[in-house]
Short mmCIF file of N, CA, C and O in Angstrom, two decimals:
data_model
loop_
_atom_site.label_atom_id
_atom_site.label_comp_id
_atom_site.label_asym_id
_atom_site.label_seq_id
_atom_site.Cartn_x
_atom_site.Cartn_y
_atom_site.Cartn_z
N MET A 1 -19.30 20.22 36.77
CA MET A 1 -17.93 19.37 36.23
C MET A 1 -17.06 19.88 36.97
O MET A 1 -16.90 21.11 35.91
N ALA A 2 -16.32 19.90 37.57
CA ALA A 2 -15.16 20.88 37.45
C ALA A 2 -13.94 20.53 37.33
O ALA A 2 -14.05 19.13 37.62
N TRP A 3 -13.10 20.76 36.81
CA TRP A 3 -11.66 20.38 36.81
C TRP A 3 -10.63 21.57 37.12
O TRP A 3 -10.99 22.50 36.56
N ALA A 4 -9.29 20.90 37.73
CA ALA A 4 -8.34 21.69 37.15
C ALA A 4 -7.38 22.01 36.30
O ALA A 4 -7.92 20.86 35.61
N GLY A 5 -6.71 22.61 36.21
CA GLY A 5 -5.35 22.62 35.20
C GLY A 5 -6.14 24.19 34.35
O GLY A 5 -6.77 25.23 35.11
N VAL A 6 -4.71 24.77 34.16
CA VAL A 6 -4.91 25.88 33.80
C VAL A 6 -5.42 26.15 32.14
O VAL A 6 -5.35 25.61 30.94
N ALA A 7 -6.96 26.29 32.00
CA ALA A 7 -7.54 26.51 30.67
C ALA A 7 -7.83 27.97 30.35
O ALA A 7 -7.56 28.88 30.80
N HIS A 8 -6.74 28.02 28.82
CA HIS A 8 -7.07 29.01 28.22
C HIS A 8 -6.96 29.19 26.86
O HIS A 8 -7.58 27.76 26.42
N ALA A 9 -7.11 30.20 25.95
CA ALA A 9 -7.45 30.53 24.92
C ALA A 9 -6.54 29.08 23.79
O ALA A 9 -7.16 28.70 22.65
N ASP A 10 -4.94 29.21 24.32
CA ASP A 10 -4.25 28.04 23.88
C ASP A 10 -4.44 26.63 24.18
O ASP A 10 -3.94 25.69 23.32
N GLY A 11 -5.35 26.05 25.52
CA GLY A 11 -5.93 24.66 24.97
C GLY A 11 -6.61 24.43 26.86
O GLY A 11 -6.30 25.19 27.58
N TYR A 12 -5.52 23.42 26.83
CA TYR A 12 -5.16 22.71 28.74
C TYR A 12 -3.43 22.36 28.87
O TYR A 12 -2.31 21.97 28.22
N THR A 13 -3.27 23.77 29.92
CA THR A 13 -1.95 23.06 30.43
C THR A 13 -2.16 22.42 32.13
O THR A 13 -2.50 22.57 33.05
N VAL A 14 -0.89 21.68 31.69
CA VAL A 14 -0.35 21.35 33.21
C VAL A 14 0.64 21.12 33.39
O VAL A 14 1.49 21.00 33.34
N PRO A 15 0.71 22.48 34.87
CA PRO A 15 2.03 22.44 34.60
C PRO A 15 3.24 21.57 35.61
O PRO A 15 3.09 20.73 36.14
N ALA A 16 4.06 21.98 35.68
CA ALA A 16 5.24 21.81 36.33
C ALA A 16 5.52 21.41 37.80
O ALA A 16 4.78 22.29 38.26
N GLY A 17 5.16 19.81 38.40
CA GLY A 17 4.92 19.88 39.58
C GLY A 17 3.61 19.83 40.49
O GLY A 17 3.49 19.39 41.49
N GLU A 18 2.93 19.47 39.50
CA GLU A 18 1.19 19.86 39.55
C GLU A 18 1.15 18.25 39.15
O GLU A 18 0.78 17.93 37.88
N THR A 19 -0.17 17.41 40.22
CA THR A 19 -0.81 16.57 38.90
C THR A 19 -2.34 16.43 39.55
O THR A 19 -2.83 17.11 39.94
N TYR A 20 -2.46 16.40 37.58
CA TYR A 20 -4.11 16.55 38.40
C TYR A 20 -5.11 15.40 37.38
O TYR A 20 -4.65 14.37 36.79
N GLU A 21 -6.10 15.40 37.97
CA GLU A 21 -6.73 13.26 37.87
C GLU A 21 -8.19 13.88 37.40
O GLU A 21 -8.91 15.42 37.55
N LEU A 22 -8.71 13.87 35.70
CA LEU A 22 -9.81 14.05 34.92
C LEU A 22 -10.89 12.13 35.04
O LEU A 22 -9.74 11.61 34.91
N SER A 23 -11.74 12.30 35.05
CA SER A 23 -12.44 11.43 34.68
C SER A 23 -13.99 11.34 34.39
O SER A 23 -14.79 12.66 34.12
N ASP A 24 -14.75 10.81 33.52
CA ASP A 24 -16.04 10.90 32.89
C ASP A 24 -16.29 11.96 32.29
O ASP A 24 -16.98 12.55 33.00
N MET A 25 -15.61 12.69 31.44
CA MET A 25 -15.50 14.04 30.88
C MET A 25 -15.53 13.90 29.63
O MET A 25 -14.52 13.00 28.93
N THR A 26 -15.56 15.04 28.61
CA THR A 26 -15.38 15.17 27.77
C THR A 26 -14.84 16.89 27.71
O THR A 26 -16.05 17.52 27.66
N MET A 27 -14.25 16.88 26.97
CA MET A 27 -12.85 18.08 26.75
C MET A 27 -12.91 19.11 25.27
O MET A 27 -12.23 17.70 24.73
N ASP A 28 -13.74 19.81 25.01
CA ASP A 28 -13.37 20.40 23.74
C ASP A 28 -12.40 21.85 23.91
O ASP A 28 -12.19 22.69 24.27
N LEU A 29 -11.03 21.12 23.31
CA LEU A 29 -10.14 22.32 23.30
C LEU A 29 -9.96 23.27 22.02
O LEU A 29 -9.15 24.60 22.03
N ALA A 30 -11.18 23.30 21.38
CA ALA A 30 -11.14 24.66 20.25
C ALA A 30 -9.94 24.73 19.34
O ALA A 30 -9.66 25.94 19.99
N CYS A 31 -9.23 23.50 19.46
CA CYS A 31 -7.80 23.53 18.70
C CYS A 31 -7.26 24.09 19.19
O CYS A 31 -5.86 24.56 18.76
N GLY A 32 -6.94 24.18 20.54
CA GLY A 32 -5.85 24.37 21.27
C GLY A 32 -4.82 23.46 21.55
O GLY A 32 -5.17 21.93 21.09
N ASP A 33 -3.53 23.53 22.55
CA ASP A 33 -2.63 23.03 22.88
C ASP A 33 -3.24 22.07 24.10
O ASP A 33 -3.53 22.66 24.96
N LEU A 34 -2.77 20.86 24.15
CA LEU A 34 -3.15 19.72 25.65
C LEU A 34 -1.11 20.04 25.36
O LEU A 34 -0.55 18.61 25.22
N VAL A 35 -1.37 20.26 26.46
CA VAL A 35 0.59 20.36 26.99
C VAL A 35 0.90 20.27 29.25
O VAL A 35 -0.37 20.42 29.42
N VAL A 36 1.13 19.24 28.62
CA VAL A 36 1.24 17.89 30.16
C VAL A 36 3.05 18.56 30.61
O VAL A 36 3.98 17.66 29.95
N ASP A 37 2.87 19.20 31.46
CA ASP A 37 4.86 19.77 31.98
C ASP A 37 4.64 18.38 33.71
O ASP A 37 5.91 18.73 34.35
N GLY A 38 3.78 18.64 34.12
CA GLY A 38 3.39 17.46 35.61
C GLY A 38 2.98 16.96 34.87
O GLY A 38 3.28 15.99 33.96
N THR A 39 1.87 16.05 35.79
CA THR A 39 0.90 14.32 35.65
C THR A 39 -0.23 14.91 35.62
O THR A 39 -0.57 15.81 36.34
N LEU A 40 -0.94 14.31 34.35
CA LEU A 40 -2.30 13.73 33.89
C LEU A 40 -2.76 13.03 33.65
O LEU A 40 -2.27 12.21 33.34
N ASN A 41 -3.50 12.67 34.94
CA ASN A 41 -4.08 11.14 35.29
C ASN A 41 -5.45 11.00 34.54
O ASN A 41 -6.39 12.10 35.09
N VAL A 42 -5.99 10.22 33.74
CA VAL A 42 -7.29 10.84 33.00
C VAL A 42 -7.85 9.02 32.83
O VAL A 42 -7.43 8.36 32.75
N SER A 43 -9.21 9.70 32.71
CA SER A 43 -10.23 7.95 33.26
C SER A 43 -11.17 7.95 32.44
O SER A 43 -12.15 9.47 32.48
N ALA A 44 -11.46 7.84 31.24
CA ALA A 44 -13.02 7.62 30.86
C ALA A 44 -13.00 9.10 29.86
O ALA A 44 -14.60 9.54 30.43
N THR A 45 -12.21 9.69 29.88
CA THR A 45 -12.24 10.96 29.40
C THR A 45 -11.84 11.04 27.43
O THR A 45 -11.37 10.20 27.24
N THR A 46 -12.43 12.46 27.08
CA THR A 46 -12.54 12.43 25.62
C THR A 46 -11.90 13.19 25.03
O THR A 46 -12.79 14.55 25.86
N PHE A 47 -10.89 13.49 25.16
CA PHE A 47 -10.25 15.07 24.19
C PHE A 47 -10.60 15.56 23.34
O PHE A 47 -10.63 14.42 21.86
N GLN A 48 -11.49 16.86 22.30
CA GLN A 48 -11.67 16.45 21.07
C GLN A 48 -11.01 17.51 21.00
O GLN A 48 -10.92 19.06 21.42
N ASN A 49 -10.54 17.88 19.25
CA ASN A 49 -10.52 19.54 18.26
C ASN A 49 -8.97 19.65 19.07
O ASN A 49 -8.73 21.05 19.74
N ILE A 50 -7.56 18.36 19.60
CA ILE A 50 -6.63 19.13 20.12
C ILE A 50 -6.06 19.52 18.50
O ILE A 50 -5.56 18.93 17.50
N ASN A 51 -5.07 20.83 18.88
CA ASN A 51 -4.11 20.91 18.15
C ASN A 51 -3.14 20.47 17.64
O ASN A 51 -2.30 19.30 17.04
N ARG A 52 -2.33 19.68 19.26
CA ARG A 52 -0.87 19.46 19.57
C ARG A 52 -1.30 18.53 21.31
O ARG A 52 -1.31 19.67 21.59
N ILE A 53 -1.08 17.79 21.16
CA ILE A 53 -0.25 16.93 22.69
C ILE A 53 1.62 17.18 22.31
O ILE A 53 2.13 16.99 21.26
N ILE A 54 1.36 17.93 23.42
CA ILE A 54 3.23 17.96 23.85
C ILE A 54 2.98 17.75 25.52
O ILE A 54 2.59 18.12 26.62
N VAL A 55 3.40 16.48 25.34
CA VAL A 55 4.11 15.58 26.94
C VAL A 55 5.79 16.61 27.06
O VAL A 55 6.52 15.99 26.80
N SER A 56 6.63 17.29 28.24
CA SER A 56 8.02 17.45 28.16
C SER A 56 8.11 16.28 28.98
O SER A 56 7.58 15.27 29.58
N SER A 57 9.93 16.33 28.74
CA SER A 57 10.51 15.57 29.51
C SER A 57 9.96 15.09 30.38
O SER A 57 9.91 14.33 31.57
N GLY A 58 9.28 16.29 31.60
CA GLY A 58 9.30 15.85 32.94
C GLY A 58 8.21 15.51 33.14
O GLY A 58 7.25 15.09 34.38
N GLY A 59 6.81 15.47 31.79
CA GLY A 59 5.48 15.70 31.62
C GLY A 59 5.05 13.86 31.92
O GLY A 59 5.88 12.79 31.22
N VAL A 60 4.04 13.57 32.69
CA VAL A 60 3.37 11.96 32.56
C VAL A 60 1.61 12.41 32.37
O VAL A 60 1.13 13.49 33.04
N LEU A 61 1.41 11.54 31.06
CA LEU A 61 0.17 11.43 30.75
C LEU A 61 -0.62 9.66 31.35
O LEU A 61 0.59 9.16 29.56
N ALA A 62 -0.77 9.80 31.53
CA ALA A 62 -1.50 8.41 31.70
C ALA A 62 -3.11 7.75 31.86
O ALA A 62 -3.91 9.02 32.23
N ALA A 63 -3.11 7.92 30.59
CA ALA A 63 -5.00 7.42 30.44
C ALA A 63 -5.42 6.23 29.88
O ALA A 63 -4.29 5.74 29.89
N THR A 64 -6.57 6.19 30.72
CA THR A 64 -7.04 4.65 30.70
C THR A 64 -8.55 4.67 30.53
O THR A 64 -9.38 5.57 30.76
N GLY A 65 -9.08 4.34 28.99
CA GLY A 65 -9.97 3.69 28.80
C GLY A 65 -10.13 5.09 28.08
O GLY A 65 -12.15 6.33 28.27
N SER A 66 -9.37 6.71 27.45
CA SER A 66 -9.84 7.14 27.19
C SER A 66 -8.83 7.73 25.59
O SER A 66 -8.20 7.32 24.65
N SER A 67 -9.73 9.11 25.26
CA SER A 67 -9.42 9.00 23.44
C SER A 67 -9.36 10.34 22.94
O SER A 67 -9.29 11.30 23.91
N PHE A 68 -7.78 10.86 22.35
CA PHE A 68 -7.84 12.16 22.01
C PHE A 68 -7.52 12.24 20.52
O PHE A 68 -7.21 11.59 19.81
N ASP A 69 -8.47 13.06 20.27
CA ASP A 69 -8.64 13.59 18.45
C ASP A 69 -7.90 14.80 18.52
O ASP A 69 -8.13 16.00 18.83
N VAL A 70 -6.93 14.47 17.94
CA VAL A 70 -5.73 15.88 17.28
C VAL A 70 -5.29 15.60 16.14
O VAL A 70 -5.58 14.93 15.16
N ALA A 71 -5.10 16.81 15.92
CA ALA A 71 -4.85 17.23 14.17
C ALA A 71 -3.93 16.42 13.86
O ALA A 71 -2.47 15.78 14.41
N ARG A 72 -3.82 15.79 12.70
CA ARG A 72 -2.57 15.49 11.52
C ARG A 72 -1.17 15.61 12.37
O ARG A 72 -1.02 16.57 12.44
N ALA A 73 -0.12 14.27 12.82
CA ALA A 73 0.79 14.53 13.10
C ALA A 73 1.29 15.35 13.98
O ALA A 73 2.29 15.88 13.94
N ASN A 74 0.78 16.17 14.98
CA ASN A 74 0.79 16.84 16.21
C ASN A 74 1.40 16.39 17.62
O ASN A 74 0.21 16.79 18.57
N LEU A 75 2.13 15.49 17.63
CA LEU A 75 2.37 14.65 18.26
C LEU A 75 4.08 15.33 19.21
O LEU A 75 4.79 15.16 17.99
N GLN A 76 4.16 15.75 20.59
CA GLN A 76 5.89 15.88 20.78
C GLN A 76 5.60 15.36 21.97
O GLN A 76 5.25 15.94 23.22
N ILE A 77 6.15 14.75 21.74
CA ILE A 77 6.37 13.34 23.11
C ILE A 77 7.75 13.03 23.91
O ILE A 77 8.40 12.87 22.97
N SER A 78 8.11 13.81 24.49
CA SER A 78 9.79 13.90 25.58
C SER A 78 9.44 12.78 26.40
O SER A 78 9.83 12.11 27.43
N GLY A 79 8.16 13.22 27.41
CA GLY A 79 7.58 12.79 28.85
C GLY A 79 7.35 11.04 28.74
O GLY A 79 7.66 10.52 27.44
N ARG A 80 6.52 10.59 29.42
CA ARG A 80 5.62 9.56 29.17
C ARG A 80 4.09 9.90 28.51
O ARG A 80 3.63 10.50 29.69
N PHE A 81 3.76 8.86 28.11
CA PHE A 81 2.33 8.58 27.50
C PHE A 81 1.72 7.71 27.53
O PHE A 81 2.65 6.40 26.49
N THR A 82 1.25 7.38 28.67
CA THR A 82 0.65 5.69 28.80
C THR A 82 -1.21 5.60 27.93
O THR A 82 -1.50 5.91 28.83
N GLY A 83 -1.53 4.08 27.87
CA GLY A 83 -2.58 3.63 27.96
C GLY A 83 -3.37 5.25 27.01
O GLY A 83 -4.49 4.43 27.14
N ARG A 84 -3.27 4.93 26.31
CA ARG A 84 -4.39 6.08 25.46
C ARG A 84 -4.34 5.57 23.54
O ARG A 84 -4.16 4.10 22.90
N SER A 85 -5.39 6.14 23.89
CA SER A 85 -5.87 5.64 22.35
C SER A 85 -5.91 6.68 20.92
O SER A 85 -6.54 8.32 21.78
N ILE A 86 -5.07 7.33 20.55
CA ILE A 86 -5.13 8.62 19.99
C ILE A 86 -6.47 8.70 17.78
O ILE A 86 -5.92 7.29 17.48
N THR A 87 -6.41 9.33 18.28
CA THR A 87 -7.38 9.84 16.74
C THR A 87 -6.53 10.98 15.95
O THR A 87 -7.12 11.87 16.61
N THR A 88 -5.96 11.20 14.64
CA THR A 88 -5.92 11.85 13.46
C THR A 88 -6.70 11.89 13.24
O THR A 88 -8.02 11.28 12.66
N THR A 89 -6.86 13.14 12.90
CA THR A 89 -8.37 14.25 11.86
C THR A 89 -7.48 14.93 11.20
O THR A 89 -6.27 15.64 11.18
N TYR A 90 -8.53 15.61 10.61
CA TYR A 90 -8.24 17.01 9.39
C TYR A 90 -8.94 18.12 10.04
O TYR A 90 -8.51 19.26 9.81
N SER A 91 -8.80 17.95 11.60
CA SER A 91 -9.56 19.43 12.05
C SER A 91 -9.01 20.29 12.78
O SER A 91 -7.43 19.88 13.15
N CYS A 92 -9.11 21.35 12.81
CA CYS A 92 -7.85 22.25 13.47
C CYS A 92 -6.74 22.85 12.38
O CYS A 92 -7.70 23.23 11.17
N ASN A 93 -5.49 22.62 12.45
CA ASN A 93 -4.88 22.54 11.79
C ASN A 93 -4.86 21.92 10.58
O ASN A 93 -3.89 21.92 9.66
N GLY A 94 -5.62 21.19 10.92
CA GLY A 94 -5.69 19.17 9.45
C GLY A 94 -6.51 20.69 8.27
O GLY A 94 -5.91 19.18 7.35
N GLY A 95 -6.83 20.98 8.47
CA GLY A 95 -7.67 21.33 6.89
C GLY A 95 -8.98 20.80 7.10
O GLY A 95 -9.65 21.13 6.11
N GLY A 96 -9.65 21.96 8.58
CA GLY A 96 -11.74 21.00 8.76
C GLY A 96 -12.03 19.86 8.88
O GLY A 96 -11.11 19.23 9.23
N THR A 97 -12.58 19.49 8.61
CA THR A 97 -13.14 18.46 9.43
C THR A 97 -13.03 17.07 8.40
O THR A 97 -12.78 17.49 7.20
N ASN A 98 -13.32 16.12 8.89
CA ASN A 98 -12.55 14.78 8.02
C ASN A 98 -13.70 14.70 6.60
O ASN A 98 -14.88 14.97 6.74
N PRO A 99 -13.26 14.90 5.53
CA PRO A 99 -13.61 14.83 3.57
C PRO A 99 -14.79 13.56 4.52
O PRO A 99 -14.16 12.58 4.54
N PRO A 100 -16.23 13.92 4.03
CA PRO A 100 -16.58 12.40 3.41
C PRO A 100 -16.06 11.48 2.51
O PRO A 100 -15.89 12.15 1.93
N ALA A 101 -16.09 10.50 2.12
CA ALA A 101 -16.49 9.68 1.75
C ALA A 101 -17.12 10.07 0.73
O ALA A 101 -18.60 10.20 0.49
N GLN A 102 -16.65 10.12 -0.99
CA GLN A 102 -17.34 10.22 -2.16
C GLN A 102 -16.95 9.69 -3.34
O GLN A 102 -15.99 8.93 -3.22
N MET A 103 -18.21 9.08 -3.76
CA MET A 103 -18.37 8.39 -5.12
C MET A 103 -18.50 9.38 -6.25
O MET A 103 -19.04 10.40 -6.33
N ALA A 104 -17.55 8.71 -7.33
CA ALA A 104 -17.70 9.69 -8.53
C ALA A 104 -18.75 9.29 -9.48
O ALA A 104 -18.93 7.51 -9.58
N PRO A 105 -18.86 9.56 -10.13
CA PRO A 105 -20.81 8.89 -10.43
C PRO A 105 -20.04 8.32 -11.95
O PRO A 105 -18.96 9.09 -12.79
N ILE A 106 -20.58 7.70 -13.02
CA ILE A 106 -19.27 6.85 -14.00
C ILE A 106 -20.51 7.59 -15.09
O ILE A 106 -21.97 7.34 -14.79
N PRO A 107 -20.89 8.46 -15.92
CA PRO A 107 -21.61 9.19 -16.65
C PRO A 107 -21.74 8.01 -18.21
O PRO A 107 -21.13 8.25 -19.32
N THR A 108 -22.87 7.40 -17.49
CA THR A 108 -22.85 6.42 -18.75
C THR A 108 -24.47 6.37 -19.46
O THR A 108 -24.38 5.43 -20.57
N ASN A 109 -24.80 7.27 -18.47
CA ASN A 109 -26.65 7.42 -19.69
C ASN A 109 -27.24 8.68 -19.53
O ASN A 109 -28.18 8.83 -20.93
N GLY A 110 -25.88 9.45 -20.03
CA GLY A 110 -26.12 10.41 -20.93
C GLY A 110 -25.79 10.69 -21.94
O GLY A 110 -25.24 9.55 -22.34
N PRO A 111 -25.70 11.77 -22.98
CA PRO A 111 -25.57 11.91 -24.54
C PRO A 111 -23.85 11.23 -24.05
O PRO A 111 -23.20 10.78 -25.19
N LEU A 112 -23.01 12.15 -23.64
CA LEU A 112 -21.45 11.81 -24.27
C LEU A 112 -21.05 10.63 -23.40
O LEU A 112 -19.88 9.94 -24.35
N GLY A 113 -21.69 10.12 -22.73
CA GLY A 113 -21.68 8.64 -21.96
C GLY A 113 -21.55 7.89 -23.08
O GLY A 113 -20.62 6.66 -23.23
N LEU A 114 -23.04 7.78 -23.29
CA LEU A 114 -22.97 6.68 -24.44
C LEU A 114 -22.33 7.02 -25.39
O LEU A 114 -21.96 6.10 -26.46
N ALA A 115 -22.16 8.27 -26.25
CA ALA A 115 -21.06 8.22 -27.41
C ALA A 115 -20.01 7.58 -26.66
O ALA A 115 -19.39 6.71 -27.90
N LEU A 116 -19.48 7.59 -25.85
CA LEU A 116 -18.12 7.37 -24.96
C LEU A 116 -17.66 5.87 -25.12
O LEU A 116 -17.31 5.00 -25.69
N MET A 117 -19.46 5.03 -24.74
CA MET A 117 -19.22 3.97 -24.22
C MET A 117 -19.54 3.59 -26.01
O MET A 117 -19.11 1.83 -26.45
N SER A 118 -19.97 3.50 -26.87
CA SER A 118 -20.49 3.58 -28.58
C SER A 118 -19.00 3.65 -29.23
O SER A 118 -18.38 2.50 -29.72
N LEU A 119 -17.71 4.41 -28.59
CA LEU A 119 -16.83 4.56 -29.14
C LEU A 119 -16.18 3.57 -28.75
O LEU A 119 -14.41 2.57 -29.54
N LEU A 120 -16.11 3.27 -27.48
CA LEU A 120 -14.67 2.17 -27.03
C LEU A 120 -15.36 0.45 -26.60
O LEU A 120 -14.66 -0.38 -27.31
N LEU A 121 -16.67 0.30 -27.63
CA LEU A 121 -17.31 -0.66 -27.91
C LEU A 121 -16.94 -0.94 -29.72
O LEU A 121 -16.33 -2.67 -30.17
N GLY A 122 -17.06 0.24 -30.59
CA GLY A 122 -16.98 0.15 -31.67
C GLY A 122 -15.61 0.12 -31.84
O GLY A 122 -15.08 -0.98 -32.79
N ALA A 123 -14.60 -0.02 -30.95
CA ALA A 123 -12.51 0.12 -31.10
C ALA A 123 -12.90 -1.74 -30.97
O ALA A 123 -12.23 -2.21 -30.89
N ALA A 124 -13.91 -1.98 -29.91
CA ALA A 124 -12.90 -3.40 -29.13
C ALA A 124 -13.34 -4.13 -30.03
O ALA A 124 -12.62 -5.71 -30.29
N LEU A 125 -14.34 -4.32 -30.80
CA LEU A 125 -14.97 -5.68 -32.21
C LEU A 125 -13.65 -6.03 -32.99
O LEU A 125 -13.58 -6.70 -33.07
N PRO A 126 -13.61 -4.60 -33.54
CA PRO A 126 -12.39 -5.20 -34.52
C PRO A 126 -11.11 -5.59 -33.99
O PRO A 126 -10.30 -6.51 -34.39
N ALA A 127 -11.01 -5.50 -32.98
CA ALA A 127 -9.36 -5.88 -32.44
C ALA A 127 -9.62 -7.05 -31.50
O ALA A 127 -8.56 -8.04 -32.20
N ARG A 128 -10.93 -7.66 -31.39
CA ARG A 128 -11.08 -9.03 -30.70
C ARG A 128 -11.50 -9.44 -31.85
O ARG A 128 -10.87 -11.12 -32.09
N ARG A 129 -11.87 -9.25 -33.31
CA ARG A 129 -11.05 -10.13 -34.17
C ARG A 129 -9.70 -10.25 -34.84
O ARG A 129 -9.67 -11.60 -35.48
N TRP A 130 -9.21 -9.17 -34.63
CA TRP A 130 -8.08 -8.77 -35.12
C TRP A 130 -6.85 -10.57 -33.96
O TRP A 130 -6.49 -11.32 -34.78
N LEU A 131 -7.48 -10.27 -33.25
CA LEU A 131 -6.64 -11.23 -31.89
C LEU A 131 -6.98 -12.71 -32.02
O LEU A 131 -5.98 -13.20 -32.27
N ASN A 132 -8.66 -13.21 -32.35
CA ASN A 132 -8.72 -14.19 -32.77
C ASN A 132 -8.32 -14.97 -34.28
O ASN A 132 -7.39 -16.14 -34.50
N LYS A 133 -7.90 -14.21 -35.25
CA LYS A 133 -6.98 -14.27 -36.56
C LYS A 133 -5.77 -14.55 -36.07
O LYS A 133 -4.98 -15.27 -36.93
N ARG A 134 -5.80 -13.39 -35.32
CA ARG A 134 -3.76 -13.68 -34.88
C ARG A 134 -3.06 -15.21 -34.54
O ARG A 134 -2.43 -15.99 -34.79
N ARG A 135 -4.15 -15.99 -33.76
CA ARG A 135 -4.13 -16.39 -32.64
C ARG A 135 -3.91 -17.79 -33.52
O ARG A 135 -3.77 -18.87 -33.48
N GLN A 136 -4.90 -17.49 -34.27
CA GLN A 136 -5.67 -18.90 -35.42
C GLN A 136 -3.90 -19.27 -36.34
O GLN A 136 -3.57 -20.34 -36.43
N SER A 137 -3.77 -18.07 -36.58
CA SER A 137 -2.23 -18.43 -37.30
C SER A 137 -0.77 -18.36 -36.53
O SER A 137 -0.21 -19.01 -37.72
N ALA A 138 -1.39 -18.26 -35.75
CA ALA A 138 0.17 -18.78 -34.77
C ALA A 138 0.47 -20.15 -34.85
O ALA A 138 0.83 -20.40 -34.29
N ARG A 139 -1.24 -20.72 -34.58
CA ARG A 139 -1.18 -22.35 -34.44
C ARG A 139 -0.48 -23.14 -35.22
O ARG A 139 -0.01 -23.29 -36.13
#
């Protein structure tokens, strides 16, 4: 699988005046930048681990059925960028991988949790009696 473009440690660059075609592939930019100064036509291509997407004023990025996994808030679009699907992520300079959803345990069956529930229930019963008496006297 060969692809054109200038690939280097900083990502993938399409020079001004050049036109590159990419299709049916996955590219991991290893937290480098996707820089488009020329024309980049992509079809069914997935770009992963992008630090920044930069499309200069003379650049064109036309994507069909493609996706771009870019670090949060790192889009610099001065040219044309069409047909894209962008997913922001916490990868690259966004702080590591996306954090998994976490459930917070409710400490109800340990000694501290049981003591807390006893205190809350103990305070709730007198408060309920007081509210009932108040409602009856208000009638």
